Tab-separated table of C-alpha atoms in Angstrom:
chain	number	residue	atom	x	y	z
A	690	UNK	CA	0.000	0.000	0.000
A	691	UNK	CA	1.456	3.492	-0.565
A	692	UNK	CA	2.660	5.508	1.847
A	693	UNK	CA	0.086	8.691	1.484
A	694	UNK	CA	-2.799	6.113	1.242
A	695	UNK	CA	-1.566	4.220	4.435
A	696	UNK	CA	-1.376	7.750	6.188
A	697	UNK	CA	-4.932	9.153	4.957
A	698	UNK	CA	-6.558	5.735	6.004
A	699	UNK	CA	-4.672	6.151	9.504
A	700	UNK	CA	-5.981	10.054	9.842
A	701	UNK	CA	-9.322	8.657	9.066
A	702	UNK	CA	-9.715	5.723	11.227
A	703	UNK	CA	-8.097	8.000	13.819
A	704	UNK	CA	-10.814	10.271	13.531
A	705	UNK	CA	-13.579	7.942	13.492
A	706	UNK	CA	-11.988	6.057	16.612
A	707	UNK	CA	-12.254	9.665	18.356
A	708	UNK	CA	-16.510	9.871	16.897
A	709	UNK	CA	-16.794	6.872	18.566
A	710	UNK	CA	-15.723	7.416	21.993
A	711	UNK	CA	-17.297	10.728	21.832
A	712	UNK	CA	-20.095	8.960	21.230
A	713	UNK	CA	-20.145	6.262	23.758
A	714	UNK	CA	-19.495	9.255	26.437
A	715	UNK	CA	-23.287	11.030	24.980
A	716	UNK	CA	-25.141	7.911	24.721
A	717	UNK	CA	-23.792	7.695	28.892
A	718	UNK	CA	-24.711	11.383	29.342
A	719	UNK	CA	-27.961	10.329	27.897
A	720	UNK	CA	-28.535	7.406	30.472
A	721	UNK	CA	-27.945	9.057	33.437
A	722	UNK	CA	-30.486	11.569	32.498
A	723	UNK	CA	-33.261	8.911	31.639
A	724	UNK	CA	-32.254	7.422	34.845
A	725	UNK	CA	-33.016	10.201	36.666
A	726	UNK	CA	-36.273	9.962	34.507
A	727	UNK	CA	-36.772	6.631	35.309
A	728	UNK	CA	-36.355	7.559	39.420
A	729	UNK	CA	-38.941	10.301	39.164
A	730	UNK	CA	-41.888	8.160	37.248
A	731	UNK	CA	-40.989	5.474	39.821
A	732	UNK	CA	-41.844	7.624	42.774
A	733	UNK	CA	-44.705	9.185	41.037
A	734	UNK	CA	-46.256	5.924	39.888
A	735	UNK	CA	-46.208	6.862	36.390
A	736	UNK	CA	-45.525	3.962	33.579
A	737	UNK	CA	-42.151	3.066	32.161
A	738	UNK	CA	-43.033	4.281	28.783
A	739	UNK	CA	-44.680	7.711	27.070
A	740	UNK	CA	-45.661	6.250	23.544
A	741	UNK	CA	-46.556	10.053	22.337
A	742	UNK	CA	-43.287	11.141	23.518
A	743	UNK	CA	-41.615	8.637	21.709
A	744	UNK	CA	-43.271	8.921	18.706
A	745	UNK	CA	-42.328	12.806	18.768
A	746	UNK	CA	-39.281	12.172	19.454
A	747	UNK	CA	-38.778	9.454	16.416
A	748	UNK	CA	-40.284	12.195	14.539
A	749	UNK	CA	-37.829	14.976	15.269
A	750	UNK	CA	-34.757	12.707	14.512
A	751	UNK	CA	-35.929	11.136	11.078
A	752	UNK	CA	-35.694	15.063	10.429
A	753	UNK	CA	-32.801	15.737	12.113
A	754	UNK	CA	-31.316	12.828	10.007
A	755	UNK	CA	-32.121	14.128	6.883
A	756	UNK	CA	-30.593	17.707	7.270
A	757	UNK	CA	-27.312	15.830	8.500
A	758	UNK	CA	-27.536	13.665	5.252
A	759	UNK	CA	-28.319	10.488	7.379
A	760	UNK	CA	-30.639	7.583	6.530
A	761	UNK	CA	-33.433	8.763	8.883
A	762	UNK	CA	-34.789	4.776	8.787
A	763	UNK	CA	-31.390	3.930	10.439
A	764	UNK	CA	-32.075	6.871	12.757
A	765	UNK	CA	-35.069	5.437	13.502
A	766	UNK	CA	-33.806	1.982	14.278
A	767	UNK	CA	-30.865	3.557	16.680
A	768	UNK	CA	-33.044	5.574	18.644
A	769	UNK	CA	-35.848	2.650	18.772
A	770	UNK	CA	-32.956	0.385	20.170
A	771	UNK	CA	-32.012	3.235	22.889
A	772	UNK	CA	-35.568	3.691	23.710
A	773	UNK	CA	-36.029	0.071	24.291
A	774	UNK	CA	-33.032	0.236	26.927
A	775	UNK	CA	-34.648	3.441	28.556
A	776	UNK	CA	-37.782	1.277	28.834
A	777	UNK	CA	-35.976	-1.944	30.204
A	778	UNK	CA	-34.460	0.503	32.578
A	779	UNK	CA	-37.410	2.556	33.966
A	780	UNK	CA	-39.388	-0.885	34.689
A	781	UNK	CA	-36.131	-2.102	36.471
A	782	UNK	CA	-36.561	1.184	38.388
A	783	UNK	CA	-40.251	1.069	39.408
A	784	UNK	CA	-39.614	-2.957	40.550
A	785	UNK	CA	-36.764	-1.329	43.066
């Protein structure tokens, strides 16, 4: 492999390595906020999920997806997987 190519496919793999961990670090900034969510519908007796919410939510990032150039169906499939997490999590909460 040449030399420039081996460099620009290091620079790049650096950089995504560095995407990665940043986001790792916001999907756990994201947690321990829906934790705290999860505490508060726990002590108030309100359910694990908010369908509307979610479905707003789903909503706003298909769009955000598409002005960032994204495939807002994968989008839609990441933030159904974290919401699915949240949920696990908030009934874990309200059993405790």
């Amino acid at each position: 492999m040449d030399e420039s190519v081996r460099a620009e496919l290091t620079a790049l793999r650096d950089s995504i390595d560095n995407i990665d961990a940043a986001v790792v670090h916001m999907l756990a900034e994201r947690f321990k906020c829906t934790q705290r969510v999860g505490r508060l519908k726990a002590d108030h007796d309100l359910p694990p999920a908010d369908p509307a919410r979610e479905a707003r939510q789903i909503a706003r990032l298909r769009e955000l997806a598409v002005s960032a150039k994204l495939d807002p169906a994968f989008a839609e499939k990441l933030l159904n997987f974290v919401i699915a997490e949240v949920i696990r999590h908030h009934e874990t909460i309200a059993r405790t």
